[in-house]
Each structure stands twice: as structure tokens, then as C-alpha cells.
Amino acid sequence: MNSALPENILKTMLMTWYAIENIEEIDSPSVLLYEDRLMYNLQKMLDMVKGDSSRLMPHVKTNKMPEVIRRMVSMGIKNFKASTIAEAEIAAEQGADSVLIAHQLVGPKINRLGNLIKQFPKTSFYTIADNPASLEKLNEEAVDRGIVIGVFIDINNGMNRSGIEPGPGLEKLVALMPHYPSVQFKGFHVYDGHLRDTDFKQRKHKVEDGFKDVYGYFEKLKTNKTDIRLICGGTPSFTSHLTENDRICSPGTCLFWDWGYGEKLQEQEFKHAALLLCRVISKPTAGIVTIDLGHKAVAAENPIDKRVKFLNLDNYKLRSQSEEHGVLEVEDWDSIRVGDVFYGIPYHICPTINLYDEVSVIRDGEKVTDWEVTARRRRIRV
């Protein structure tokens, strides 16, 4: 612990769960990953589906780390969702049984999917499609390689980001599937990430209301296609979808948790496992301190007041950020020193993790190692 800190601050830090004994060994800005809290969240996720890991297809876009995926695999969680080829690759390397790339593939990515399938024969890879042209391209790739590509039809049930809406267009697309003999219809993928009401009952009502048409059609299809599956939602709708046994859930943020979901999803009892570490680098004028947490160090897609919440600082306001600087307006200016450490919860952890090459792993109040954020790169080998 930094002996230069005032005694009252030292005592406060020693009483907190996030305090780190060898803090001076950790550079800033950086991400701190508390291993015990990560493991708590993984177990909590499993407990929520009553230990049935087949109900889970966690999204790896939040963590992007082989070490995290390895821990999930060791707990029996072996099916994953990914956004990029790189994320799918690291999941396969860690022993994933299956990976769904939940991003409609275009251009060279279709060929890269073929490479993945060839390079990792023990892992089943799937992707999504919402139109005949994409099915045609995937079928061509599969025919050229002598393989079969599993495809989930992507459903738009209100988010209006991707997918095909329930109705005649969807029925026509399903009917076209047999025309692509090297593409295998695996089921539906439905992401309802636009539903984030703080009130759980209201959110659940909206989730289920938006799911009626999808679910009805899925049940109808399943009478003849008993092996199709329904992959649903993300972290916000996790607590809704888990109540239906034939839905596979895809939470991801809950592994690390963040300020945004902690504020909105209060029925979900996950712990903050990833924090930002920053330091005071200047006190340029009375009432103002500058920290080394610029918008290159924390997700900046939200307004300035929704980027980071500090745990060991009261009565402050983040006034501005530039690339490597954050400017704080503080009340207790006299007691703050250049070099002081602040611990913060990011509002959105997923893009924040993507800003870092590695995270500092904290165990029993000490940094013990670093874990590489491997899949922040778009291409690893495949």
C-alpha cells in the first residue's frame, strides 16, 4: 500500500473490497479483474438456469479473453455466442463445443468461417442469416469446401438492427432453406437488447409480448424439425428467457457487470468484477483535478455523466475528457494529491474492455498476473 497516502485514506481503502495491496505495481489507466467476483458471477449465471449449462450460450464479446472462457468450459459451459471470427477462434481454442457467430457474415468473413470449420473440427460453428443472398454465399462456401454450415435465421422482433421480421417473409425464407443443400437450418436467433426497462415486470411483459409471434411460429416448425433451437436475448432479457425451458439464453455482460446494468437490472444479483484504475496527474486550478482516464480508456459512447462511477471519491463531476485526460470537478480538492488512485465502475464494460490489451487479475487483494484481451484484435490467425 502507498505509505504516502494520508492515514484516514489508508484505513478507508483497507476496509473496501477493491483495495489492492501492491497497487504501485499496476500502471494506469488499466482494468482490474477481481477473480473471486468473476467466479461468483459465473456460478450465479449457472444457478439461475438451475445448473443446466445446456441452457446457456454466453456471449464472449464482453470478456474476449481465453482465460475467462477456459473457466467457463471448466464449469461445464461449453457453448458460446460471438460477434467476430476472432472471438469464435479463442472459444474454440479453449474447448468450446459450439460457437454461434451472431453477426451476418459478408465479404472475406465467409471464407474465414470456412477456415474456422476446417481448422477446429471438434467445435461446431454456426452463423446467422436474414436473407436469401447470404444463404447463397454461405452455401457456395460450404460446397467449395465440402462442408455443411449450420445457420440460425436471425429474427427482428423490435430492435430493428438486423434480422427478418416474423410474418410471410420469414416463412418464405424458411421454405427456401432446402434449396441450399450445404446450409443446415438450426433454428432462430432472437436478440431483444432494446428492452431494458428498470422495472422487471414491465421489461418481462415487453420481452414476452415481443416474443409471441416468434415463439408461435417456432413451436409450429418444431413439430417436424425437432432438432431446431431458439437462442434468445442477452443480459437484460436473461431473467425473462430463463423461465422457459426451451430457450437458450445468451447473457454476457453479467460476467463482469457494470454501472449501467447494475442500475437498470436490479433483479440480477451479479457483482462488479471489473474496475478501472486511474490516478490523479494534475491539480491545475482550485476545485479541479485531472486524471489519466481519457476517452481512450473508458467507453465514450454515452454522455459524459454516464461513463464511469468512482467508488472512492465523493462529490465530484466528470466535466470533460480528451484522449488521455479526464477533468474532474471536486469538492474536497485540498485533500487530493497528485498520484492518488481512483477506482471506477465503467458504465458500459464491453467496449471498455476492448480498449485494453490486458487486464490485471486481482486475487486476495493483490495483483497476481495479467490476462490478455486476445480477441480485441479482429484477426488472430484465421
PDB file of C-alpha atoms in Angstrom, residues 63-270:
ATOM      1  CA  ASN A  63     -14.632 -10.585 -21.999  1.00  0.00           C
ATOM      2  CA  LYS A  64     -12.702 -11.529 -25.186  1.00  0.00           C
ATOM      3  CA  MET A  65     -10.253 -13.480 -23.009  1.00  0.00           C
ATOM      4  CA  PRO A  66      -9.113 -17.100 -23.301  1.00  0.00           C
ATOM      5  CA  GLU A  67      -8.621 -17.312 -19.528  1.00  0.00           C
ATOM      6  CA  VAL A  68     -12.243 -16.362 -18.863  1.00  0.00           C
ATOM      7  CA  ILE A  69     -13.587 -18.781 -21.463  1.00  0.00           C
ATOM      8  CA  ARG A  70     -11.389 -21.534 -20.038  1.00  0.00           C
ATOM      9  CA  ARG A  71     -13.014 -21.087 -16.653  1.00  0.00           C
ATOM     10  CA  MET A  72     -16.467 -21.329 -18.165  1.00  0.00           C
ATOM     11  CA  VAL A  73     -15.527 -24.517 -20.003  1.00  0.00           C
ATOM     12  CA  SER A  74     -14.167 -25.995 -16.755  1.00  0.00           C
ATOM     13  CA  MET A  75     -17.584 -25.367 -15.182  1.00  0.00           C
ATOM     14  CA  GLY A  76     -19.374 -27.179 -17.992  1.00  0.00           C
ATOM     15  CA  ILE A  77     -20.369 -24.104 -20.015  1.00  0.00           C
ATOM     16  CA  LYS A  78     -19.210 -25.102 -23.484  1.00  0.00           C
ATOM     17  CA  ASN A  79     -21.493 -23.322 -25.963  1.00  0.00           C
ATOM     18  CA  PHE A  80     -20.861 -19.689 -26.803  1.00  0.00           C
ATOM     19  CA  LYS A  81     -22.019 -16.768 -28.874  1.00  0.00           C
ATOM     20  CA  ALA A  82     -19.552 -14.420 -30.562  1.00  0.00           C
ATOM     21  CA  SER A  83     -19.577 -11.281 -32.696  1.00  0.00           C
ATOM     22  CA  THR A  84     -16.298 -11.772 -34.548  1.00  0.00           C
ATOM     23  CA  ILE A  85     -14.259 -14.556 -36.116  1.00  0.00           C
ATOM     24  CA  ALA A  86     -11.502 -13.825 -33.581  1.00  0.00           C
ATOM     25  CA  GLU A  87     -13.870 -14.335 -30.640  1.00  0.00           C
ATOM     26  CA  ALA A  88     -15.046 -17.620 -32.144  1.00  0.00           C
ATOM     27  CA  GLU A  89     -11.446 -18.713 -32.613  1.00  0.00           C
ATOM     28  CA  ILE A  90     -10.409 -18.184 -28.992  1.00  0.00           C
ATOM     29  CA  ALA A  91     -13.538 -20.012 -27.802  1.00  0.00           C
ATOM     30  CA  ALA A  92     -12.650 -22.994 -29.993  1.00  0.00           C
ATOM     31  CA  GLU A  93      -9.076 -22.972 -28.722  1.00  0.00           C
ATOM     32  CA  GLN A  94     -10.366 -23.233 -25.151  1.00  0.00           C
ATOM     33  CA  GLY A  95     -12.506 -26.271 -25.883  1.00  0.00           C
ATOM     34  CA  ALA A  96     -15.890 -24.888 -26.908  1.00  0.00           C
ATOM     35  CA  ASP A  97     -18.356 -27.483 -28.171  1.00  0.00           C
ATOM     36  CA  SER A  98     -20.094 -24.896 -30.329  1.00  0.00           C
ATOM     37  CA  VAL A  99     -19.921 -21.209 -31.236  1.00  0.00           C
ATOM     38  CA  LEU A 100     -22.606 -19.135 -32.895  1.00  0.00           C
ATOM     39  CA  ILE A 101     -21.214 -16.085 -34.697  1.00  0.00           C
ATOM     40  CA  ALA A 102     -24.223 -13.830 -34.201  1.00  0.00           C
ATOM     41  CA  HIS A 103     -23.220 -11.356 -36.872  1.00  0.00           C
ATOM     42  CA  GLN A 104     -24.277 -11.708 -40.500  1.00  0.00           C
ATOM     43  CA  LEU A 105     -21.078 -12.508 -42.373  1.00  0.00           C
ATOM     44  CA  VAL A 106     -20.111 -10.669 -45.550  1.00  0.00           C
ATOM     45  CA  GLY A 107     -17.036 -10.413 -47.746  1.00  0.00           C
ATOM     46  CA  PRO A 108     -13.899 -12.308 -46.620  1.00  0.00           C
ATOM     47  CA  LYS A 109     -15.547 -13.293 -43.328  1.00  0.00           C
ATOM     48  CA  ILE A 110     -17.457 -16.066 -45.130  1.00  0.00           C
ATOM     49  CA  ASN A 111     -14.179 -17.607 -46.258  1.00  0.00           C
ATOM     50  CA  ARG A 112     -12.760 -17.161 -42.754  1.00  0.00           C
ATOM     51  CA  LEU A 113     -15.729 -19.081 -41.347  1.00  0.00           C
ATOM     52  CA  GLY A 114     -14.827 -21.919 -43.703  1.00  0.00           C
ATOM     53  CA  ASN A 115     -11.263 -21.778 -42.398  1.00  0.00           C
ATOM     54  CA  LEU A 116     -12.524 -21.974 -38.798  1.00  0.00           C
ATOM     55  CA  ILE A 117     -14.617 -25.041 -39.560  1.00  0.00           C
ATOM     56  CA  LYS A 118     -11.647 -26.772 -41.167  1.00  0.00           C
ATOM     57  CA  GLN A 119      -9.128 -25.751 -38.520  1.00  0.00           C
ATOM     58  CA  PHE A 120     -11.237 -26.661 -35.459  1.00  0.00           C
ATOM     59  CA  PRO A 121     -13.116 -29.865 -36.335  1.00  0.00           C
ATOM     60  CA  LYS A 122     -14.043 -30.551 -32.694  1.00  0.00           C
ATOM     61  CA  THR A 123     -16.067 -27.326 -32.458  1.00  0.00           C
ATOM     62  CA  SER A 124     -19.366 -26.788 -34.268  1.00  0.00           C
ATOM     63  CA  PHE A 125     -19.584 -23.300 -35.758  1.00  0.00           C
ATOM     64  CA  TYR A 126     -22.819 -21.614 -36.735  1.00  0.00           C
ATOM     65  CA  THR A 127     -23.723 -18.215 -38.072  1.00  0.00           C
ATOM     66  CA  ILE A 128     -26.861 -16.189 -38.766  1.00  0.00           C
ATOM     67  CA  ALA A 129     -28.661 -15.081 -41.921  1.00  0.00           C
ATOM     68  CA  ASP A 130     -31.733 -12.982 -42.613  1.00  0.00           C
ATOM     69  CA  ASN A 131     -31.890 -13.030 -46.426  1.00  0.00           C
ATOM     70  CA  PRO A 132     -31.517 -15.417 -49.418  1.00  0.00           C
ATOM     71  CA  ALA A 133     -28.348 -13.743 -50.753  1.00  0.00           C
ATOM     72  CA  SER A 134     -26.467 -14.523 -47.532  1.00  0.00           C
ATOM     73  CA  LEU A 135     -27.681 -18.129 -47.628  1.00  0.00           C
ATOM     74  CA  GLU A 136     -26.466 -18.385 -51.223  1.00  0.00           C
ATOM     75  CA  LYS A 137     -22.974 -17.143 -50.303  1.00  0.00           C
ATOM     76  CA  LEU A 138     -22.732 -19.482 -47.325  1.00  0.00           C
ATOM     77  CA  ASN A 139     -23.871 -22.402 -49.450  1.00  0.00           C
ATOM     78  CA  GLU A 140     -21.242 -21.625 -52.092  1.00  0.00           C
ATOM     79  CA  GLU A 141     -18.521 -21.579 -49.434  1.00  0.00           C
ATOM     80  CA  ALA A 142     -19.730 -24.865 -47.975  1.00  0.00           C
ATOM     81  CA  VAL A 143     -19.919 -26.579 -51.392  1.00  0.00           C
ATOM     82  CA  ASP A 144     -16.411 -25.408 -52.318  1.00  0.00           C
ATOM     83  CA  ARG A 145     -15.006 -26.866 -49.090  1.00  0.00           C
ATOM     84  CA  GLY A 146     -17.131 -29.982 -48.906  1.00  0.00           C
ATOM     85  CA  ILE A 147     -18.653 -28.997 -45.571  1.00  0.00           C
ATOM     86  CA  VAL A 148     -22.051 -28.146 -44.115  1.00  0.00           C
ATOM     87  CA  ILE A 149     -22.592 -24.751 -42.446  1.00  0.00           C
ATOM     88  CA  GLY A 150     -25.201 -24.513 -39.703  1.00  0.00           C
ATOM     89  CA  VAL A 151     -27.328 -21.374 -39.872  1.00  0.00           C
ATOM     90  CA  PHE A 152     -29.738 -19.755 -37.432  1.00  0.00           C
ATOM     91  CA  ILE A 153     -32.230 -17.406 -39.034  1.00  0.00           C
ATOM     92  CA  ASP A 154     -31.894 -14.008 -37.381  1.00  0.00           C
ATOM     93  CA  ILE A 155     -35.245 -12.584 -36.251  1.00  0.00           C
ATOM     94  CA  ASN A 156     -36.036  -8.893 -35.856  1.00  0.00           C
ATOM     95  CA  ASN A 157     -38.650  -8.657 -33.115  1.00  0.00           C
ATOM     96  CA  GLY A 158     -38.354  -4.947 -32.500  1.00  0.00           C
ATOM     97  CA  MET A 159     -34.732  -3.872 -32.197  1.00  0.00           C
ATOM     98  CA  ASN A 160     -34.518  -3.013 -35.908  1.00  0.00           C
ATOM     99  CA  ARG A 161     -30.789  -3.666 -36.074  1.00  0.00           C
ATOM    100  CA  SER A 162     -30.702  -6.900 -38.039  1.00  0.00           C
ATOM    101  CA  GLY A 163     -32.915  -9.865 -38.763  1.00  0.00           C
ATOM    102  CA  ILE A 164     -36.135 -10.549 -40.592  1.00  0.00           C
ATOM    103  CA  GLU A 165     -39.494  -9.724 -39.080  1.00  0.00           C
ATOM    104  CA  PRO A 166     -41.941 -12.513 -38.212  1.00  0.00           C
ATOM    105  CA  GLY A 167     -44.518 -12.991 -40.954  1.00  0.00           C
ATOM    106  CA  PRO A 168     -44.664 -14.047 -44.615  1.00  0.00           C
ATOM    107  CA  GLY A 169     -41.051 -13.002 -45.300  1.00  0.00           C
ATOM    108  CA  LEU A 170     -39.763 -15.265 -42.550  1.00  0.00           C
ATOM    109  CA  GLU A 171     -41.911 -18.169 -43.692  1.00  0.00           C
ATOM    110  CA  LYS A 172     -40.617 -17.749 -47.238  1.00  0.00           C
ATOM    111  CA  LEU A 173     -37.002 -17.698 -46.018  1.00  0.00           C
ATOM    112  CA  VAL A 174     -37.510 -20.896 -44.006  1.00  0.00           C
ATOM    113  CA  ALA A 175     -39.133 -22.534 -47.030  1.00  0.00           C
ATOM    114  CA  LEU A 176     -36.065 -21.630 -49.130  1.00  0.00           C
ATOM    115  CA  MET A 177     -33.624 -23.413 -46.814  1.00  0.00           C
ATOM    116  CA  PRO A 178     -33.844 -26.812 -48.603  1.00  0.00           C
ATOM    117  CA  HIS A 179     -32.671 -25.088 -51.806  1.00  0.00           C
ATOM    118  CA  TYR A 180     -29.265 -24.671 -50.159  1.00  0.00           C
ATOM    119  CA  PRO A 181     -28.202 -28.279 -49.503  1.00  0.00           C
ATOM    120  CA  SER A 182     -24.892 -27.381 -47.820  1.00  0.00           C
ATOM    121  CA  VAL A 183     -26.563 -24.996 -45.372  1.00  0.00           C
ATOM    122  CA  GLN A 184     -28.344 -26.604 -42.435  1.00  0.00           C
ATOM    123  CA  PHE A 185     -31.223 -24.817 -40.708  1.00  0.00           C
ATOM    124  CA  LYS A 186     -30.502 -24.885 -36.955  1.00  0.00           C
ATOM    125  CA  GLY A 187     -33.236 -22.637 -35.572  1.00  0.00           C
ATOM    126  CA  PHE A 188     -33.857 -18.991 -34.710  1.00  0.00           C
ATOM    127  CA  HIS A 189     -31.678 -16.316 -33.159  1.00  0.00           C
ATOM    128  CA  VAL A 190     -33.637 -13.505 -31.494  1.00  0.00           C
ATOM    129  CA  TYR A 191     -31.902 -10.563 -29.834  1.00  0.00           C
ATOM    130  CA  ASP A 192     -34.133  -8.165 -27.915  1.00  0.00           C
ATOM    131  CA  GLY A 193     -31.459  -5.872 -26.497  1.00  0.00           C
ATOM    132  CA  HIS A 194     -33.652  -2.796 -26.913  1.00  0.00           C
ATOM    133  CA  LEU A 195     -35.775  -3.863 -23.923  1.00  0.00           C
ATOM    134  CA  ARG A 196     -34.011  -2.507 -20.820  1.00  0.00           C
ATOM    135  CA  ASP A 197     -36.769  -1.201 -18.548  1.00  0.00           C
ATOM    136  CA  THR A 198     -35.622  -0.834 -14.949  1.00  0.00           C
ATOM    137  CA  ASP A 199     -38.882  -2.328 -13.681  1.00  0.00           C
ATOM    138  CA  PHE A 200     -38.505  -6.071 -14.183  1.00  0.00           C
ATOM    139  CA  LYS A 201     -42.218  -6.805 -14.525  1.00  0.00           C
ATOM    140  CA  GLN A 202     -42.550  -4.192 -17.225  1.00  0.00           C
ATOM    141  CA  ARG A 203     -39.425  -5.450 -19.010  1.00  0.00           C
ATOM    142  CA  LYS A 204     -40.584  -9.063 -18.832  1.00  0.00           C
ATOM    143  CA  HIS A 205     -44.002  -8.108 -20.202  1.00  0.00           C
ATOM    144  CA  LYS A 206     -42.368  -6.377 -23.177  1.00  0.00           C
ATOM    145  CA  VAL A 207     -39.975  -9.299 -23.762  1.00  0.00           C
ATOM    146  CA  GLU A 208     -42.790 -11.840 -23.804  1.00  0.00           C
ATOM    147  CA  ASP A 209     -45.110  -9.618 -25.836  1.00  0.00           C
ATOM    148  CA  GLY A 210     -42.406  -9.173 -28.473  1.00  0.00           C
ATOM    149  CA  PHE A 211     -41.804 -12.912 -28.491  1.00  0.00           C
ATOM    150  CA  LYS A 212     -45.345 -14.144 -29.137  1.00  0.00           C
ATOM    151  CA  ASP A 213     -45.194 -14.298 -32.936  1.00  0.00           C
ATOM    152  CA  VAL A 214     -41.671 -15.744 -32.936  1.00  0.00           C
ATOM    153  CA  TYR A 215     -42.469 -18.390 -30.364  1.00  0.00           C
ATOM    154  CA  GLY A 216     -45.716 -19.429 -32.026  1.00  0.00           C
ATOM    155  CA  TYR A 217     -44.004 -19.971 -35.362  1.00  0.00           C
ATOM    156  CA  PHE A 218     -41.080 -21.768 -33.721  1.00  0.00           C
ATOM    157  CA  GLU A 219     -43.452 -24.198 -31.971  1.00  0.00           C
ATOM    158  CA  LYS A 220     -45.220 -24.861 -35.259  1.00  0.00           C
ATOM    159  CA  LEU A 221     -41.940 -25.629 -37.032  1.00  0.00           C
ATOM    160  CA  LYS A 222     -40.675 -27.798 -34.216  1.00  0.00           C
ATOM    161  CA  THR A 223     -43.390 -30.405 -34.773  1.00  0.00           C
ATOM    162  CA  ASN A 224     -41.489 -31.502 -37.912  1.00  0.00           C
ATOM    163  CA  LYS A 225     -37.998 -30.200 -37.129  1.00  0.00           C
ATOM    164  CA  THR A 226     -37.405 -31.434 -33.611  1.00  0.00           C
ATOM    165  CA  ASP A 227     -33.707 -30.534 -33.553  1.00  0.00           C
ATOM    166  CA  ILE A 228     -34.085 -26.772 -34.120  1.00  0.00           C
ATOM    167  CA  ARG A 229     -33.220 -24.426 -31.257  1.00  0.00           C
ATOM    168  CA  LEU A 230     -34.181 -20.969 -30.086  1.00  0.00           C
ATOM    169  CA  ILE A 231     -31.319 -18.714 -28.970  1.00  0.00           C
ATOM    170  CA  CYS A 232     -32.609 -15.683 -27.130  1.00  0.00           C
ATOM    171  CA  GLY A 233     -31.635 -12.259 -25.876  1.00  0.00           C
ATOM    172  CA  GLY A 234     -28.700 -11.011 -23.893  1.00  0.00           C
ATOM    173  CA  THR A 235     -28.197  -9.927 -20.306  1.00  0.00           C
ATOM    174  CA  PRO A 236     -31.249  -7.591 -19.954  1.00  0.00           C
ATOM    175  CA  SER A 237     -33.754 -10.271 -21.001  1.00  0.00           C
ATOM    176  CA  PHE A 238     -31.864 -13.173 -19.381  1.00  0.00           C
ATOM    177  CA  THR A 239     -34.180 -13.197 -16.370  1.00  0.00           C
ATOM    178  CA  SER A 240     -37.195 -13.443 -18.684  1.00  0.00           C
ATOM    179  CA  HIS A 241     -35.986 -16.113 -21.100  1.00  0.00           C
ATOM    180  CA  LEU A 242     -34.600 -18.406 -18.417  1.00  0.00           C
ATOM    181  CA  THR A 243     -38.161 -19.106 -17.224  1.00  0.00           C
ATOM    182  CA  GLU A 244     -38.910 -21.009 -20.462  1.00  0.00           C
ATOM    183  CA  ASN A 245     -37.036 -24.309 -20.664  1.00  0.00           C
ATOM    184  CA  ASP A 246     -36.767 -24.463 -24.448  1.00  0.00           C
ATOM    185  CA  ARG A 247     -34.986 -21.112 -24.752  1.00  0.00           C
ATOM    186  CA  ILE A 248     -31.208 -20.912 -24.806  1.00  0.00           C
ATOM    187  CA  CYS A 249     -30.000 -17.772 -23.035  1.00  0.00           C
ATOM    188  CA  SER A 250     -27.076 -15.594 -24.112  1.00  0.00           C
ATOM    189  CA  PRO A 251     -26.015 -13.281 -21.277  1.00  0.00           C
ATOM    190  CA  GLY A 252     -22.521 -11.810 -21.498  1.00  0.00           C
ATOM    191  CA  THR A 253     -22.142  -8.570 -19.548  1.00  0.00           C
ATOM    192  CA  CYS A 254     -23.103 -10.325 -16.307  1.00  0.00           C
ATOM    193  CA  LEU A 255     -19.672 -11.970 -16.120  1.00  0.00           C
ATOM    194  CA  PHE A 256     -18.102  -8.606 -15.300  1.00  0.00           C
ATOM    195  CA  TRP A 257     -21.192  -6.450 -14.611  1.00  0.00           C
ATOM    196  CA  ASP A 258     -21.126  -2.688 -14.962  1.00  0.00           C
ATOM    197  CA  TRP A 259     -22.700   0.503 -13.690  1.00  0.00           C
ATOM    198  CA  GLY A 260     -25.290   0.658 -16.486  1.00  0.00           C
ATOM    199  CA  TYR A 261     -26.791  -2.801 -15.975  1.00  0.00           C
ATOM    200  CA  GLY A 262     -26.290  -2.669 -12.221  1.00  0.00           C
ATOM    201  CA  GLU A 263     -28.521   0.395 -12.236  1.00  0.00           C
ATOM    202  CA  LYS A 264     -31.153  -0.995 -14.619  1.00  0.00           C
ATOM    203  CA  LEU A 265     -31.322  -4.742 -13.923  1.00  0.00           C
ATOM    204  CA  GLN A 266     -31.760  -4.727 -10.186  1.00  0.00           C
ATOM    205  CA  GLU A 267     -33.288  -8.215 -10.029  1.00  0.00           C
ATOM    206  CA  GLN A 268     -29.990  -9.662 -11.256  1.00  0.00           C
ATOM    207  CA  GLU A 269     -27.615 -10.202  -8.343  1.00  0.00           C
ATOM    208  CA  PHE A 270     -24.248 -10.071 -10.030  1.00  0.00           C
TER     209      PHE A 270
END
